[in-house]
mmCIF file of C-alpha atoms in Angstrom:
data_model
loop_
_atom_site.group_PDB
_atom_site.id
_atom_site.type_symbol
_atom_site.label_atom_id
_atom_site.label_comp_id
_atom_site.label_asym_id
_atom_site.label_seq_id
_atom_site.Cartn_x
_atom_site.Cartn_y
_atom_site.Cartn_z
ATOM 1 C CA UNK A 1 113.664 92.626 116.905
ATOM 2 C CA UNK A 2 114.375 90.293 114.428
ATOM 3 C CA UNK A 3 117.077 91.407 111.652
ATOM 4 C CA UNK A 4 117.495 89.574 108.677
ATOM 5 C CA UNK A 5 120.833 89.695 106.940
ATOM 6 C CA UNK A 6 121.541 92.183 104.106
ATOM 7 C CA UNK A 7 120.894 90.792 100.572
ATOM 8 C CA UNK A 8 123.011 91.270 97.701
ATOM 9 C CA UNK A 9 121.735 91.287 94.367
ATOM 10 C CA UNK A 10 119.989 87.966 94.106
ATOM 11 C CA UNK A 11 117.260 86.493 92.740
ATOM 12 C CA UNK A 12 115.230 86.489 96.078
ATOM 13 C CA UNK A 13 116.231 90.352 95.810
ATOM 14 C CA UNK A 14 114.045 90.544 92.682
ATOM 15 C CA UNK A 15 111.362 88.693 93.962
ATOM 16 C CA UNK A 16 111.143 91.107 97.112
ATOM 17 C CA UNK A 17 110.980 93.984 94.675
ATOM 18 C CA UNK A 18 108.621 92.379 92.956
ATOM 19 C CA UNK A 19 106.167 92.064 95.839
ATOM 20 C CA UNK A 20 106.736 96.128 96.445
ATOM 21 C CA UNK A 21 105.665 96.364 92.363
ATOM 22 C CA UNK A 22 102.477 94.421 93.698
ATOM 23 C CA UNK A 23 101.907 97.146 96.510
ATOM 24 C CA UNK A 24 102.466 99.859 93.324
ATOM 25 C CA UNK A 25 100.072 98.115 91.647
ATOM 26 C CA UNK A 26 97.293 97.392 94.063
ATOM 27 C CA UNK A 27 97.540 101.131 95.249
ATOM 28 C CA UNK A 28 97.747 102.862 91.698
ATOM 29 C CA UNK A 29 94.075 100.568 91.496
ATOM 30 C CA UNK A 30 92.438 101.934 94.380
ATOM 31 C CA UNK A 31 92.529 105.164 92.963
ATOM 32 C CA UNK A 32 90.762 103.929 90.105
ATOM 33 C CA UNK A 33 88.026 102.197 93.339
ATOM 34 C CA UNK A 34 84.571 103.958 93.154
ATOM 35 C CA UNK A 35 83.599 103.899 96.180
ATOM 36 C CA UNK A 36 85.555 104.610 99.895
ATOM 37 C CA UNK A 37 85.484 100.864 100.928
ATOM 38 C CA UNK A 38 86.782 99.478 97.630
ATOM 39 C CA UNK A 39 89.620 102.148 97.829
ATOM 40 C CA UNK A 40 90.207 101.528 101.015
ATOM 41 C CA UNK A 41 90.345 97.671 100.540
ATOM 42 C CA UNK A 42 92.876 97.914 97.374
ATOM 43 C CA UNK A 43 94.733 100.436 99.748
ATOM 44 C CA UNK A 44 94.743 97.679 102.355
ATOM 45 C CA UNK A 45 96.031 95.233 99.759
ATOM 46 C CA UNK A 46 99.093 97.298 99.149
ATOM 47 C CA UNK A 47 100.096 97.847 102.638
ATOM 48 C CA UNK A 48 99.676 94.176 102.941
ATOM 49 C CA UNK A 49 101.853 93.548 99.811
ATOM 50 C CA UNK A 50 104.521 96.392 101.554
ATOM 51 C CA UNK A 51 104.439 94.459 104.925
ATOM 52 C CA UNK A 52 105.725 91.197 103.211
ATOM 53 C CA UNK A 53 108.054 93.658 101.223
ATOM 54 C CA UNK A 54 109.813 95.445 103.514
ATOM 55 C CA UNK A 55 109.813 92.293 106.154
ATOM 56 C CA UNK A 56 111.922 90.243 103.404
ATOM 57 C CA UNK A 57 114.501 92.807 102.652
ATOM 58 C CA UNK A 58 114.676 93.606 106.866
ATOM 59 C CA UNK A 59 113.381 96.916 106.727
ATOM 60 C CA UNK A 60 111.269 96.488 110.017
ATOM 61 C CA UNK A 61 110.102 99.896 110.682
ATOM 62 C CA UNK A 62 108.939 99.802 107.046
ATOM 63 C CA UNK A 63 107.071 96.750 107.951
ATOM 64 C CA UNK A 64 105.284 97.507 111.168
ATOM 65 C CA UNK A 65 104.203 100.892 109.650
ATOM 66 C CA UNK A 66 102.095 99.116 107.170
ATOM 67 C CA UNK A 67 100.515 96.939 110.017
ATOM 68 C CA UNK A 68 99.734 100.348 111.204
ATOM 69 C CA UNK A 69 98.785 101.737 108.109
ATOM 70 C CA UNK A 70 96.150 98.760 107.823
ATOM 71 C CA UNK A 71 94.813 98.911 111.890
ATOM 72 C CA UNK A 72 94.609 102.843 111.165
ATOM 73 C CA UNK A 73 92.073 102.410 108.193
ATOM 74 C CA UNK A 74 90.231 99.866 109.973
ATOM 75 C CA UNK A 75 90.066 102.348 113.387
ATOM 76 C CA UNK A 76 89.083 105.304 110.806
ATOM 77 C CA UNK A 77 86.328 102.995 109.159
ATOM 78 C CA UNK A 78 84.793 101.818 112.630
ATOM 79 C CA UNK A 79 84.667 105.552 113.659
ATOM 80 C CA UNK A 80 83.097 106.623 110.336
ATOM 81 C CA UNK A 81 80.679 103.635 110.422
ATOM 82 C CA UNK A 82 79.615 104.296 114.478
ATOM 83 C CA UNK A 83 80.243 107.859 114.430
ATOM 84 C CA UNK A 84 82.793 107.657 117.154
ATOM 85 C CA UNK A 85 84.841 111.231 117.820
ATOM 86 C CA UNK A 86 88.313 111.271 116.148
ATOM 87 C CA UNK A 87 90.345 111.050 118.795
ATOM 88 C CA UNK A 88 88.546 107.477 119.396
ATOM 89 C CA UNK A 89 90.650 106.463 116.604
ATOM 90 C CA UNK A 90 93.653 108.538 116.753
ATOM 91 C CA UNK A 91 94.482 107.648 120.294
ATOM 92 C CA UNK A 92 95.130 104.139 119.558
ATOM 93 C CA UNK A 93 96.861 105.048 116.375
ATOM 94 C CA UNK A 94 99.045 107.579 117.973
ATOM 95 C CA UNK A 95 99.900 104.910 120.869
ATOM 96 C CA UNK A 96 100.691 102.078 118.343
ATOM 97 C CA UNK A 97 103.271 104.953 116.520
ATOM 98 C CA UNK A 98 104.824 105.231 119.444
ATOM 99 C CA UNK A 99 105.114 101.619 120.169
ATOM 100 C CA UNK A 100 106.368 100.900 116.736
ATOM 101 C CA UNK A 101 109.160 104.404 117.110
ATOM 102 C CA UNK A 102 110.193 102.696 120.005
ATOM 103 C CA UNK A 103 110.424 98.892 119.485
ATOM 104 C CA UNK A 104 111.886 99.435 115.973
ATOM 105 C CA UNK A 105 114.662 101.822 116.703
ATOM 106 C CA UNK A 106 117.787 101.338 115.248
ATOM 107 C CA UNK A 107 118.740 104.946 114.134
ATOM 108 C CA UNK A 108 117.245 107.923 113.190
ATOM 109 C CA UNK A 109 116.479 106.283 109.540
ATOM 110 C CA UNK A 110 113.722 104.100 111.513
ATOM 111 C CA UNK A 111 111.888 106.658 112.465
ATOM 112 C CA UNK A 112 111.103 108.031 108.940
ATOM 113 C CA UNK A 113 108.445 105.939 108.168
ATOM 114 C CA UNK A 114 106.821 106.373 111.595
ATOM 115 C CA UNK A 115 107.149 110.200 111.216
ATOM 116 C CA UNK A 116 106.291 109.972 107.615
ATOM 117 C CA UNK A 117 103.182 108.049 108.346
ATOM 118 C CA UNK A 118 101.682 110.289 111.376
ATOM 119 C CA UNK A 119 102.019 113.440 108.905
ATOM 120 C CA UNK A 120 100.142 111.046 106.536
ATOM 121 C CA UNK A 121 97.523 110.848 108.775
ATOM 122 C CA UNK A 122 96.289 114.739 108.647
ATOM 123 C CA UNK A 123 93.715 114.087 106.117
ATOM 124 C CA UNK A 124 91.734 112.115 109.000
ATOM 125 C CA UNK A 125 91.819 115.620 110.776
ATOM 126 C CA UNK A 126 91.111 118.271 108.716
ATOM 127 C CA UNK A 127 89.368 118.693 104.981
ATOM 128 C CA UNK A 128 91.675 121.173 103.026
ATOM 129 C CA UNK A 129 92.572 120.463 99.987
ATOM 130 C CA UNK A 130 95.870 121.434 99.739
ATOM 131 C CA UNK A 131 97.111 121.086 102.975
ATOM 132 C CA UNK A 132 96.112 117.096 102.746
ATOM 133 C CA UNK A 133 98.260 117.189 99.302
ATOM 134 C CA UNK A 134 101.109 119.164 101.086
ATOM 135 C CA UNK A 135 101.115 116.862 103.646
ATOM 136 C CA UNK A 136 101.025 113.962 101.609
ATOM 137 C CA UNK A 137 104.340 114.739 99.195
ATOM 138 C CA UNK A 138 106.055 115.647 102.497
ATOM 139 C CA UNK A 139 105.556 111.938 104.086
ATOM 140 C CA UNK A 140 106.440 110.236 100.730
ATOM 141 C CA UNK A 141 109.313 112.532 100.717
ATOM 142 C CA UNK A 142 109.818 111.105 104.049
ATOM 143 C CA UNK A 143 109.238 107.547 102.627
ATOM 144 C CA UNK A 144 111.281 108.220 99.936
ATOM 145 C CA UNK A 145 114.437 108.838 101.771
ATOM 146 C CA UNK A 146 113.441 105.780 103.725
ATOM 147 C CA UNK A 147 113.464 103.459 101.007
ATOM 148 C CA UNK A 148 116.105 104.323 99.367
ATOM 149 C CA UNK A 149 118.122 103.782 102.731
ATOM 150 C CA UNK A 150 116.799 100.329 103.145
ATOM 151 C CA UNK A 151 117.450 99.305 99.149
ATOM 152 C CA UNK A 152 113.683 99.196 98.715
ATOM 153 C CA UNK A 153 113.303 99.846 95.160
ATOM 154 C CA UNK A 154 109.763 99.475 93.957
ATOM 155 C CA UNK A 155 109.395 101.596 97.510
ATOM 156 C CA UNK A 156 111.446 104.236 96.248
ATOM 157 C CA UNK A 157 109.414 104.272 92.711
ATOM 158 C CA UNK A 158 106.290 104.376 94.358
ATOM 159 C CA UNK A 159 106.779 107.542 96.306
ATOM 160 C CA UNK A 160 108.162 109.250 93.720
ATOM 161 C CA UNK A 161 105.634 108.281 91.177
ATOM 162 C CA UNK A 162 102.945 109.502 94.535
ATOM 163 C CA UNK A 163 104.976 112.694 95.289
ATOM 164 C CA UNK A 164 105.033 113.666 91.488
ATOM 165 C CA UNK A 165 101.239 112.785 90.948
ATOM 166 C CA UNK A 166 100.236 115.019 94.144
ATOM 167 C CA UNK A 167 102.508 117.471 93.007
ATOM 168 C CA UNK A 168 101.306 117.872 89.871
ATOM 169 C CA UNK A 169 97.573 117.825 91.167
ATOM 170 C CA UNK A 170 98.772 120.565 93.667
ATOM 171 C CA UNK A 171 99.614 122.870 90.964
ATOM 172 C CA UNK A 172 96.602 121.836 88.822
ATOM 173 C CA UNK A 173 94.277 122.608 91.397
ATOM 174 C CA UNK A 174 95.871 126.260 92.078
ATOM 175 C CA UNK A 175 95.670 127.231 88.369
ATOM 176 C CA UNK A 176 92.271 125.899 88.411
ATOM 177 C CA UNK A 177 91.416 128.309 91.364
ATOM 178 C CA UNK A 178 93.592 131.272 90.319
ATOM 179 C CA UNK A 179 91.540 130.894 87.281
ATOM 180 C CA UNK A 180 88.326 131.573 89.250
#
């Protein structure tokens, strides 16, 4: 693997941060997408923007998990599209994870995004509500750590600002069915 060296506070620092501010942005968009393929274009755009991120401040694990984030959407789409089973598309996902876990390794820290992400991947599985939203604050938890570790800022605000949304959907959702 390629390493680049640590960077200090620097304007090339900011500039790196600003590119994971462009990921923040393009994602907090797709939710606002209409239909799947425009969310999961503006989705693509922000794992495209956190590729470039995490590459420039050497955070390769980050990286390649956002090349797998985008070949995972495009694997999910083809098998929604041609009606392919699931495990069509999780197979090769699953195999590129492992890939990844391995040629990344440094430490244990490099395999939170590649953990993070496979638990991010339930929703392709299953359809409950909650247990997608569960799942979801536990790999930007995940993430979170992650970033933090690796001095990726605008990382670190976008999972929280994702772990607090979900969160707070979580509990809106159970008042709204304890109501019923």
């Amino acid at each position: 693997p390629i390493h680049l060296p640590p960077i200090g506070v620097t304007h090339m620092n900011v500039f790196y941060q600003l590119i994971g501010l462009g990921a923040l942005a393009a994602m907090a968009l797709s939710f606002y997408q209409k239909g799947k393929r425009q969310i999961m274009l503006w989705q693509m755009a922000a794992f495209a923007c956190f590729i470039l991120h995490y590459g420039l401040i050497g955070a390769l694990s980050g990286s390649l998990c956002n090349v797998v984030q985008i070949i995972s959407m495009l694997l999910f789409a083809a098998r929604d599209r041609f009606h392919w089973p699931v495990l069509a598309a999780a197979i090769p996902i699953f195999l590129c994870y492992g890939v990844l876990g391995w040629y990344s390794y440094e430490s244990p820290l490099a395999l939170l995004p590649v953990i993070a992400s496979l638990i991010g991947m339930l929703p392709f599985f299953q359809s409950k509500e909650a247990v997608i939203k569960i799942a979801a604050i536990i790999s930007d938890s995940l993430w979170l750590i992650y970033t933090i570790a690796v001095h990726s800022y605008s990382g670190a605000l976008t999972n929280v600002l994702l772990i607090v949304t979900t969160f707070g959907s979580l509990l809106v959702g159970r008042k709204r069915d304890n109501a019923k």
